[in-house]
């Protein structure tokens, strides 16, 4: 018998009934060591399903927990699920409501601008601005609610993950690019006509009879307002980046005020640049000047009888056309009947009877084709 106080035999000399000795655990890595699990000593515990599975999300077929079903790595589905929740389906109620209200506002503008038309399904809306005003107010309300929801989704809910922010940046870049191309077309048309007036068929620039604005007056003022608004919105942007809420609010308020000022000056400029000549109230000198030009053609850009071109204005324009000139116009069939209240039925009948007008061609068409049954 062996002495139990002596060291146990090594290798194959170990007694058959004695269990093998367990090797000691490895020492922990030193602080700051980088291992397969990151910085630290022990691997993190496996995540539970509640750590990665969102409500309504189900693992893919073959997923068997952290053992990696279907021969895939154990952490494949948690990574896939984490990537899925970067894309959030935002609310579309405001988008749909905004589209409906914009359509209603545009319809209200059509009602308002067609005072003499009575074919709006029997509704007393022709020439009335209240539909447009109501639609405009509701559009402003929808815009405020929409922007509120965007801020709430970003700041409060945290739904604007990096991928969503990247999409928003791409959208803004595409919008700015479309604006650049739009204004490039306008500037190209302007400089093409100003530098090469003969090539575009106007002979001189500005065209004869056109009085332009002084570029050092209203255009310069509006340019300065526009550049200043760019500075104030940049101030608001940097204030947001620095966490200066008060500075951001002040910068945005100044930007809005400058934008309203720009719009007001632009409306004033357009109102004075646009001139509608009332042919029924021409002075003697202006009438003599127009008659001396010898117009040989008259074309009506709007259909007669709807109130856009009164009967008296049509008669006054006809008197400016030289003998033997041509006249082209559109008119609805019912405005040629005896019961017409626009005045064109009686006016055209007298002009044909006296020989003022001689019909050379007539083409009948349907403005809105009927849908097939």
Coordinates of N, CA, C and O in Angstrom, one line a residue, residues 40-198:
X40 N -12.4 44.7 -21.2 CA -12.9 44.1 -20.0 C -12.3 42.7 -19.8 O -11.5 42.2 -20.5
X41 N -12.9 42.0 -18.8 CA -12.3 40.7 -18.5 C -13.2 39.5 -18.9 O -12.8 38.5 -19.5
X42 N -14.5 39.6 -18.7 CA -15.4 38.5 -18.9 C -16.4 38.9 -20.1 O -16.7 40.0 -20.3
X43 N -16.8 37.8 -20.8 CA -17.7 38.1 -21.9 C -19.1 38.6 -21.3 O -19.5 38.2 -20.2
X44 N -19.8 39.4 -22.1 CA -21.1 39.8 -21.6 C -22.1 38.7 -21.6 O -22.0 37.7 -22.4
X45 N -23.1 38.7 -20.8 CA -24.1 37.7 -20.8 C -24.9 37.7 -22.0 O -25.1 38.7 -22.7
X46 N -25.4 36.6 -22.5 CA -26.2 36.5 -23.7 C -27.5 37.3 -23.6 O -28.1 37.3 -22.5
X47 N -27.9 38.1 -24.6 CA -29.1 39.0 -24.4 C -30.3 38.1 -24.4 O -30.4 37.1 -25.0
X48 N -31.3 38.6 -23.7 CA -32.6 37.9 -23.6 C -33.4 38.4 -24.8 O -33.1 39.4 -25.4
X49 N -34.4 37.6 -25.2 CA -35.3 38.1 -26.3 C -35.8 39.5 -26.1 O -36.1 40.2 -27.0
X50 N -36.1 39.9 -24.8 CA -36.6 41.2 -24.6 C -35.6 42.3 -25.0 O -36.0 43.5 -25.1
X51 N -34.3 41.9 -25.1 CA -33.3 43.0 -25.4 C -33.3 43.3 -26.9 O -32.8 44.4 -27.2
X52 N -33.8 42.5 -27.7 CA -33.7 42.8 -29.2 C -35.1 42.7 -29.9 O -35.2 43.2 -30.9
X53 N -36.0 41.9 -29.4 CA -37.2 41.6 -30.1 C -38.2 42.8 -29.8 O -38.5 43.0 -28.6
X54 N -38.7 43.5 -30.8 CA -39.6 44.6 -30.7 C -41.0 44.0 -30.8 O -41.2 42.9 -31.3
X55 N -42.0 44.7 -30.3 CA -43.4 44.3 -30.4 C -43.8 44.0 -31.9 O -43.6 44.9 -32.7
X56 N -44.3 42.9 -32.2 CA -44.7 42.6 -33.6 C -43.6 42.0 -34.4 O -43.9 41.5 -35.5
X57 N -42.3 41.9 -33.9 CA -41.3 41.3 -34.7 C -41.1 39.9 -34.3 O -41.1 39.5 -33.1
X58 N -40.9 39.0 -35.3 CA -40.7 37.6 -35.1 C -39.4 37.2 -35.7 O -39.0 37.7 -36.7
X59 N -38.6 36.3 -35.0 CA -37.4 35.9 -35.6 C -37.6 35.1 -36.9 O -38.6 34.6 -37.1
X60 N -36.5 35.1 -37.7 CA -36.7 34.4 -39.0 C -36.8 32.9 -38.8 O -36.5 32.4 -37.7
X61 N -37.3 32.2 -39.8 CA -37.4 30.7 -39.7 C -36.1 30.0 -39.4 O -35.0 30.4 -40.0
X62 N -36.1 29.1 -38.5 CA -34.9 28.4 -38.1 C -34.1 29.0 -37.0 O -33.1 28.5 -36.6
X63 N -34.6 30.1 -36.5 CA -33.9 30.8 -35.3 C -34.1 29.9 -34.1 O -35.2 29.6 -33.7
X64 N -33.0 29.6 -33.4 CA -33.0 28.7 -32.2 C -32.3 29.3 -31.1 O -31.5 28.8 -30.4
X65 N -32.7 30.6 -30.8 CA -32.1 31.2 -29.7 C -30.7 31.7 -30.0 O -30.3 31.9 -31.1
X66 N -29.8 31.7 -29.0 CA -28.5 32.2 -29.1 C -27.5 31.1 -29.7 O -26.3 31.2 -29.7
X67 N -28.1 29.9 -30.0 CA -27.3 28.8 -30.5 C -27.0 29.0 -32.0 O -26.2 28.2 -32.6
X68 N -27.7 29.9 -32.7 CA -27.5 30.2 -34.1 C -28.1 29.1 -35.0 O -27.5 28.3 -35.5
X69 N -29.5 29.2 -35.1 CA -30.2 28.2 -35.9 C -29.8 28.3 -37.4 O -29.3 29.3 -37.9
X70 N -30.0 27.2 -38.1 CA -29.8 27.1 -39.6 C -28.3 27.4 -39.9 O -28.0 27.9 -41.0
X71 N -27.4 27.1 -38.9 CA -26.0 27.2 -39.2 C -25.5 28.7 -39.3 O -24.4 28.9 -39.7
X72 N -26.3 29.6 -38.8 CA -25.9 31.0 -38.8 C -25.3 31.4 -37.5 O -25.5 30.8 -36.4
X73 N -24.5 32.5 -37.4 CA -24.0 32.9 -36.2 C -25.1 33.3 -35.2 O -26.2 33.6 -35.5
X74 N -24.7 33.2 -33.9 CA -25.7 33.3 -32.9 C -26.3 34.7 -32.8 O -27.4 34.9 -32.4
X75 N -25.5 35.8 -33.2 CA -26.0 37.2 -33.1 C -26.5 37.7 -34.4 O -26.6 38.9 -34.5
X76 N -26.8 36.9 -35.4 CA -27.3 37.4 -36.7 C -28.6 38.1 -36.5 O -28.8 39.2 -37.0
X77 N -29.6 37.5 -35.9 CA -31.0 38.1 -35.9 C -31.0 39.3 -35.0 O -31.6 40.3 -35.4
X78 N -30.4 39.3 -33.8 CA -30.4 40.6 -33.1 C -29.8 41.8 -33.9 O -30.3 42.9 -33.8
X79 N -28.7 41.5 -34.6 CA -28.2 42.6 -35.5 C -29.2 43.0 -36.5 O -29.4 44.2 -36.8
X80 N -29.8 42.0 -37.2 CA -30.8 42.3 -38.2 C -32.0 43.1 -37.6 O -32.5 44.0 -38.2
X81 N -32.5 42.7 -36.5 CA -33.6 43.4 -35.8 C -33.2 44.8 -35.5 O -34.0 45.8 -35.6
X82 N -32.0 45.0 -35.0 CA -31.6 46.4 -34.6 C -31.5 47.2 -35.9 O -31.7 48.4 -35.8
X83 N -31.1 46.7 -37.0 CA -31.1 47.4 -38.2 C -32.5 47.8 -38.7 O -32.7 48.8 -39.3
X84 N -33.4 46.9 -38.5 CA -34.8 47.1 -39.0 C -35.4 48.3 -38.3 O -36.1 49.1 -38.9
X85 N -35.2 48.5 -37.0 CA -35.9 49.5 -36.3 C -35.3 50.9 -36.5 O -35.8 51.9 -36.0
X86 N -34.3 51.0 -37.4 CA -33.8 52.3 -37.8 C -34.8 53.0 -38.7 O -34.8 54.2 -38.8
X87 N -35.6 52.2 -39.4 CA -36.6 52.8 -40.3 C -38.0 52.8 -39.6 O -38.5 51.7 -39.3
X88 N -38.5 54.0 -39.4 CA -39.8 54.1 -38.7 C -40.8 54.6 -39.7 O -40.6 55.6 -40.4
X89 N -42.0 54.0 -39.6 CA -43.1 54.4 -40.5 C -43.8 55.6 -39.8 O -44.4 55.4 -38.7
X90 N -43.6 56.8 -40.3 CA -44.2 58.0 -39.7 C -45.7 58.1 -40.1 O -46.2 57.4 -41.0
X91 N -46.4 59.0 -39.4 CA -47.8 59.2 -39.7 C -48.0 59.8 -41.0 O -47.2 60.7 -41.5
X92 N -49.1 59.4 -41.7 CA -49.4 60.0 -43.0 C -50.7 60.7 -43.0 O -51.2 61.2 -44.1
X93 N -51.3 60.9 -41.8 CA -52.6 61.6 -41.8 C -52.4 63.0 -42.2 O -53.2 63.6 -43.0
X94 N -51.4 63.7 -41.7 CA -51.2 65.1 -42.1 C -50.9 65.3 -43.5 O -51.3 66.3 -44.1
X95 N -50.2 64.3 -44.1 CA -49.8 64.4 -45.5 C -51.1 64.3 -46.4 O -51.3 65.1 -47.3
X96 N -52.0 63.4 -46.1 CA -53.2 63.2 -46.8 C -54.1 64.4 -46.6 O -54.7 64.9 -47.6
X97 N -54.3 64.8 -45.4 CA -55.1 66.0 -45.1 C -54.6 67.2 -45.8 O -55.4 68.0 -46.3
X98 N -53.3 67.4 -45.7 CA -52.7 68.6 -46.4 C -53.0 68.6 -47.9 O -53.3 69.6 -48.5
X99 N -52.9 67.4 -48.5 CA -53.1 67.4 -50.0 C -54.6 67.7 -50.3 O -54.9 68.4 -51.2
X100 N -55.5 67.2 -49.5 CA -56.9 67.5 -49.7 C -57.2 69.0 -49.5 O -57.9 69.6 -50.3
X101 N -56.6 69.6 -48.5 CA -56.9 71.0 -48.2 C -56.3 71.9 -49.2 O -56.9 72.9 -49.6
X102 N -55.1 71.5 -49.7 CA -54.5 72.3 -50.8 C -55.4 72.3 -52.1 O -55.6 73.3 -52.7
X103 N -55.9 71.1 -52.4 CA -56.8 71.0 -53.5 C -58.1 71.8 -53.3 O -58.6 72.5 -54.2
X104 N -58.6 71.8 -52.1 CA -59.8 72.7 -51.8 C -59.4 74.1 -51.9 O -60.3 74.9 -52.4
X105 N -58.2 74.6 -51.4 CA -57.9 76.0 -51.6 C -57.7 76.4 -53.0 O -58.2 77.5 -53.4
X106 N -57.2 75.5 -53.9 CA -57.1 75.8 -55.3 C -58.4 75.9 -55.9 O -58.7 76.8 -56.8
X107 N -59.4 75.0 -55.5 CA -60.7 75.1 -56.1 C -61.4 76.4 -55.6 O -62.1 77.1 -56.4
X108 N -61.1 76.9 -54.4 CA -61.6 78.1 -53.9 C -61.1 79.3 -54.8 O -61.8 80.3 -55.0
X109 N -59.8 79.2 -55.2 CA -59.3 80.3 -56.0 C -60.0 80.3 -57.4 O -60.2 81.4 -58.0
X110 N -60.3 79.1 -57.9 CA -61.0 79.0 -59.2 C -62.4 79.7 -59.0 O -62.9 80.4 -59.9
X111 N -63.1 79.4 -57.9 CA -64.4 80.0 -57.7 C -64.3 81.5 -57.6 O -65.2 82.2 -58.2
X112 N -63.3 82.0 -56.9 CA -63.2 83.4 -56.7 C -62.9 84.1 -58.0 O -63.4 85.2 -58.2
X113 N -62.1 83.6 -58.9 CA -61.7 84.3 -60.1 C -62.7 84.1 -61.2 O -62.5 84.7 -62.3
X114 N -63.7 83.4 -61.1 CA -64.7 83.2 -62.1 C -66.1 83.7 -61.7 O -67.0 82.9 -61.4
X115 N -66.2 85.0 -61.6 CA -67.4 85.6 -61.1 C -68.6 85.4 -62.0 O -69.7 85.2 -61.6
X116 N -68.3 85.5 -63.3 CA -69.4 85.4 -64.3 C -69.9 84.0 -64.6 O -70.8 83.8 -65.4
X117 N -69.2 83.0 -64.1 CA -69.5 81.6 -64.5 C -70.5 81.0 -63.5 O -70.3 81.2 -62.3
X118 N -71.5 80.3 -64.0 CA -72.6 79.8 -63.1 C -72.7 78.3 -63.1 O -73.7 77.8 -62.8
X119 N -71.7 77.6 -63.6 CA -71.7 76.2 -63.8 C -71.1 75.4 -62.7 O -70.7 74.2 -62.9
X120 N -71.0 76.0 -61.5 CA -70.3 75.2 -60.4 C -71.4 74.4 -59.6 O -71.6 74.6 -58.4
X121 N -72.0 73.5 -60.3 CA -72.9 72.5 -59.8 C -74.1 73.2 -59.0 O -74.7 72.7 -58.1
X122 N -74.4 74.4 -59.5 CA -75.5 75.1 -58.8 C -75.2 75.8 -57.5 O -76.1 76.3 -56.9
X123 N -73.9 75.7 -57.1 CA -73.6 76.3 -55.8 C -73.3 77.8 -56.0 O -72.6 78.2 -57.0
X124 N -73.7 78.7 -55.0 CA -73.4 80.1 -55.2 C -72.0 80.5 -54.7 O -71.8 81.2 -53.8
X125 N -71.0 79.9 -55.4 CA -69.6 80.2 -55.0 C -68.8 81.0 -56.0 O -67.7 81.4 -55.8
X126 N -69.4 81.3 -57.2 CA -68.7 82.1 -58.2 C -68.5 83.5 -57.7 O -69.4 84.2 -57.3
X127 N -67.2 83.9 -57.8 CA -66.9 85.3 -57.3 C -66.7 85.4 -55.8 O -66.5 86.5 -55.3
X128 N -66.9 84.3 -55.1 CA -66.8 84.4 -53.6 C -65.5 83.9 -53.1 O -65.0 82.8 -53.5
X129 N -64.8 84.7 -52.2 CA -63.5 84.3 -51.7 C -63.5 83.4 -50.5 O -62.4 83.0 -50.1
X130 N -64.7 83.2 -49.9 CA -64.7 82.5 -48.6 C -64.1 81.1 -48.7 O -63.5 80.6 -47.7
X131 N -64.3 80.4 -49.8 CA -63.8 79.0 -49.9 C -62.3 79.0 -49.9 O -61.6 78.2 -49.3
X132 N -61.7 80.0 -50.7 CA -60.3 80.1 -50.7 C -59.7 80.5 -49.4 O -58.7 79.9 -48.9
X133 N -60.3 81.4 -48.7 CA -59.8 81.9 -47.4 C -59.9 80.7 -46.3 O -58.9 80.5 -45.6
X134 N -61.0 80.0 -46.3 CA -61.1 78.9 -45.4 C -60.1 77.8 -45.7 O -59.5 77.3 -44.8
X135 N -59.9 77.5 -47.0 CA -58.9 76.5 -47.3 C -57.5 76.9 -47.0 O -56.7 76.1 -46.5
X136 N -57.2 78.2 -47.1 CA -55.9 78.7 -46.8 C -55.6 78.6 -45.3 O -54.5 78.3 -44.8
X137 N -56.6 79.0 -44.5 CA -56.5 78.9 -43.0 C -56.3 77.4 -42.6 O -55.4 77.1 -41.7
X138 N -57.0 76.5 -43.2 CA -56.9 75.1 -42.8 C -55.5 74.6 -43.3 O -54.9 73.7 -42.6
X139 N -55.0 75.0 -44.4 CA -53.7 74.6 -44.8 C -52.6 75.1 -43.8 O -51.7 74.3 -43.5
X140 N -52.7 76.3 -43.4 CA -51.8 76.8 -42.3 C -51.9 76.0 -41.1 O -50.8 75.6 -40.5
X141 N -53.1 75.6 -40.7 CA -53.2 74.7 -39.5 C -52.6 73.4 -39.7 O -51.9 72.8 -38.8
X142 N -52.8 72.8 -40.9 CA -52.2 71.5 -41.2 C -50.7 71.6 -41.2 O -50.0 70.7 -40.7
X143 N -50.1 72.6 -41.8 CA -48.7 72.8 -41.8 C -48.1 72.9 -40.4 O -47.1 72.2 -40.1
X144 N -48.8 73.7 -39.5 CA -48.3 73.8 -38.1 C -48.4 72.4 -37.4 O -47.4 72.0 -36.7
X145 N -49.5 71.6 -37.6 CA -49.6 70.3 -37.0 C -48.5 69.3 -37.5 O -48.0 68.5 -36.8
X146 N -48.3 69.4 -38.8 CA -47.3 68.5 -39.5 C -45.9 68.8 -38.9 O -45.2 67.9 -38.5
X147 N -45.5 70.0 -38.9 CA -44.2 70.4 -38.3 C -44.1 70.0 -36.9 O -43.0 69.6 -36.4
X148 N -45.2 70.2 -36.1 CA -45.2 69.8 -34.7 C -44.9 68.3 -34.6 O -44.1 67.8 -33.7
X149 N -45.5 67.5 -35.4 CA -45.3 66.0 -35.4 C -43.9 65.7 -35.7 O -43.3 64.7 -35.2
X150 N -43.3 66.4 -36.7 CA -41.9 66.1 -37.1 C -41.0 66.4 -35.9 O -40.1 65.6 -35.6
X151 N -41.2 67.5 -35.3 CA -40.4 67.8 -34.1 C -40.6 66.8 -33.0 O -39.6 66.4 -32.3
X152 N -41.8 66.4 -32.8 CA -42.1 65.4 -31.7 C -41.4 64.1 -32.0 O -40.8 63.4 -31.2
X153 N -41.5 63.6 -33.3 CA -40.9 62.4 -33.7 C -39.4 62.4 -33.5 O -38.7 61.4 -33.2
X154 N -38.8 63.6 -33.8 CA -37.3 63.7 -33.7 C -36.8 63.9 -32.3 O -35.9 63.2 -31.8
X155 N -37.4 64.8 -31.5 CA -36.9 65.2 -30.2 C -37.4 64.3 -29.1 O -36.7 63.9 -28.2
X156 N -38.8 64.1 -29.1 CA -39.4 63.5 -28.0 C -39.3 61.9 -28.1 O -38.8 61.2 -27.3
X157 N -39.7 61.4 -29.3 CA -39.8 60.0 -29.5 C -38.4 59.4 -29.9 O -38.2 58.2 -29.7
X158 N -37.6 60.2 -30.5 CA -36.3 59.7 -30.9 C -36.4 58.8 -32.1 O -35.5 57.9 -32.3
X159 N -37.4 59.0 -33.0 CA -37.5 58.1 -34.1 C -36.6 58.5 -35.3 O -36.4 57.6 -36.2
X160 N -36.0 59.6 -35.3 CA -35.1 60.0 -36.4 C -33.7 59.4 -36.1 O -32.8 60.1 -35.6
X161 N -33.5 58.1 -36.5 CA -32.3 57.5 -36.3 C -31.3 58.0 -37.4 O -31.7 58.7 -38.3
X162 N -30.0 57.6 -37.4 CA -29.1 58.1 -38.4 C -29.5 57.9 -39.8 O -29.3 58.7 -40.7
X163 N -30.1 56.7 -40.1 CA -30.6 56.5 -41.4 C -31.7 57.4 -41.9 O -31.7 57.9 -43.0
X164 N -32.6 57.7 -41.0 CA -33.7 58.6 -41.3 C -33.2 60.0 -41.5 O -33.6 60.8 -42.4
X165 N -32.2 60.4 -40.6 CA -31.6 61.8 -40.8 C -30.9 61.9 -42.2 O -30.9 62.9 -42.8
X166 N -30.3 60.8 -42.6 CA -29.6 60.8 -43.9 C -30.6 61.0 -45.0 O -30.3 61.7 -46.0
X167 N -31.7 60.3 -44.9 CA -32.8 60.5 -45.9 C -33.3 61.9 -46.0 O -33.6 62.4 -47.0
X168 N -33.5 62.5 -44.8 CA -33.9 63.9 -44.8 C -32.9 64.8 -45.4 O -33.3 65.7 -46.2
X169 N -31.6 64.5 -45.2 CA -30.6 65.4 -45.8 C -30.6 65.2 -47.3 O -30.5 66.2 -48.1
X170 N -30.7 64.0 -47.8 CA -30.8 63.7 -49.2 C -32.0 64.4 -49.8 O -31.9 65.0 -50.9
X171 N -33.1 64.4 -49.1 CA -34.3 65.1 -49.7 C -34.1 66.6 -49.8 O -34.5 67.2 -50.8
X172 N -33.5 67.2 -48.8 CA -33.2 68.6 -48.9 C -32.2 68.9 -50.0 O -32.3 70.0 -50.7
X173 N -31.2 68.1 -50.1 CA -30.2 68.3 -51.2 C -30.9 68.2 -52.6 O -30.7 69.1 -53.5
X174 N -31.8 67.3 -52.8 CA -32.5 67.2 -54.0 C -33.4 68.4 -54.2 O -33.6 68.9 -55.4
X175 N -34.1 68.9 -53.2 CA -34.9 70.1 -53.3 C -34.1 71.3 -53.7 O -34.5 72.1 -54.6
X176 N -32.9 71.5 -53.1 CA -32.1 72.6 -53.4 C -31.6 72.5 -54.9 O -31.5 73.5 -55.6
X177 N -31.3 71.3 -55.3 CA -30.8 71.1 -56.7 C -31.9 71.4 -57.7 O -31.7 72.0 -58.7
X178 N -33.2 71.0 -57.3 CA -34.3 71.4 -58.2 C -34.5 72.9 -58.3 O -34.8 73.4 -59.4
X179 N -34.3 73.6 -57.2 CA -34.4 75.0 -57.2 C -33.3 75.7 -58.0 O -33.5 76.6 -58.8
X180 N -32.1 75.1 -57.9 CA -31.0 75.7 -58.7 C -31.3 75.5 -60.2 O -31.1 76.4 -61.0
X181 N -31.8 74.4 -60.6 CA -32.0 74.1 -62.0 C -33.2 75.0 -62.5 O -33.2 75.5 -63.6
X182 N -34.2 75.2 -61.6 CA -35.3 76.1 -62.0 C -34.9 77.5 -62.2 O -35.2 78.1 -63.3
X183 N -34.1 78.1 -61.3 CA -33.7 79.4 -61.5 C -32.6 79.6 -62.6 O -32.5 80.6 -63.2
X184 N -31.9 78.5 -62.8 CA -30.9 78.6 -63.9 C -31.6 78.8 -65.2 O -31.2 79.5 -66.1
X185 N -32.8 78.1 -65.4 CA -33.5 78.2 -66.6 C -34.0 79.6 -66.8 O -34.0 80.2 -67.9
X186 N -34.5 80.2 -65.7 CA -35.0 81.6 -65.7 C -33.9 82.6 -66.1 O -34.0 83.5 -67.0
X187 N -32.7 82.5 -65.4 CA -31.6 83.4 -65.7 C -31.1 83.2 -67.1 O -30.7 84.1 -67.8
X188 N -31.1 81.9 -67.6 CA -30.6 81.7 -68.9 C -31.5 82.3 -69.9 O -31.0 83.0 -70.9
X189 N -32.8 82.2 -69.8 CA -33.8 82.9 -70.7 C -33.6 84.4 -70.7 O -33.6 85.0 -71.7
X190 N -33.4 84.9 -69.5 CA -33.2 86.4 -69.4 C -32.0 86.9 -70.1 O -32.0 87.8 -70.9
X191 N -30.8 86.3 -69.8 CA -29.6 86.7 -70.4 C -29.5 86.4 -71.8 O -28.9 87.2 -72.6
X192 N -30.2 85.3 -72.2 CA -30.2 85.0 -73.7 C -30.9 86.1 -74.4 O -30.5 86.5 -75.5
X193 N -32.1 86.5 -73.9 CA -32.8 87.6 -74.6 C -32.2 89.0 -74.5 O -32.2 89.8 -75.4
X194 N -31.5 89.2 -73.3 CA -30.9 90.5 -73.1 C -29.6 90.7 -73.9 O -29.3 91.8 -74.5
X195 N -28.8 89.6 -74.1 CA -27.5 89.7 -74.8 C -27.7 89.4 -76.3 O -26.9 90.0 -77.1
X196 N -28.7 88.7 -76.7 CA -28.9 88.4 -78.1 C -30.4 88.6 -78.5 O -31.1 87.7 -78.8
X197 N -30.8 89.9 -78.4 CA -32.2 90.2 -78.7 C -32.6 89.9 -80.1 O -33.8 89.5 -80.4
X198 N -31.7 90.1 -81.1 CA -32.0 89.8 -82.5 C -32.2 88.3 -82.7 O -33.2 88.0 -83.5

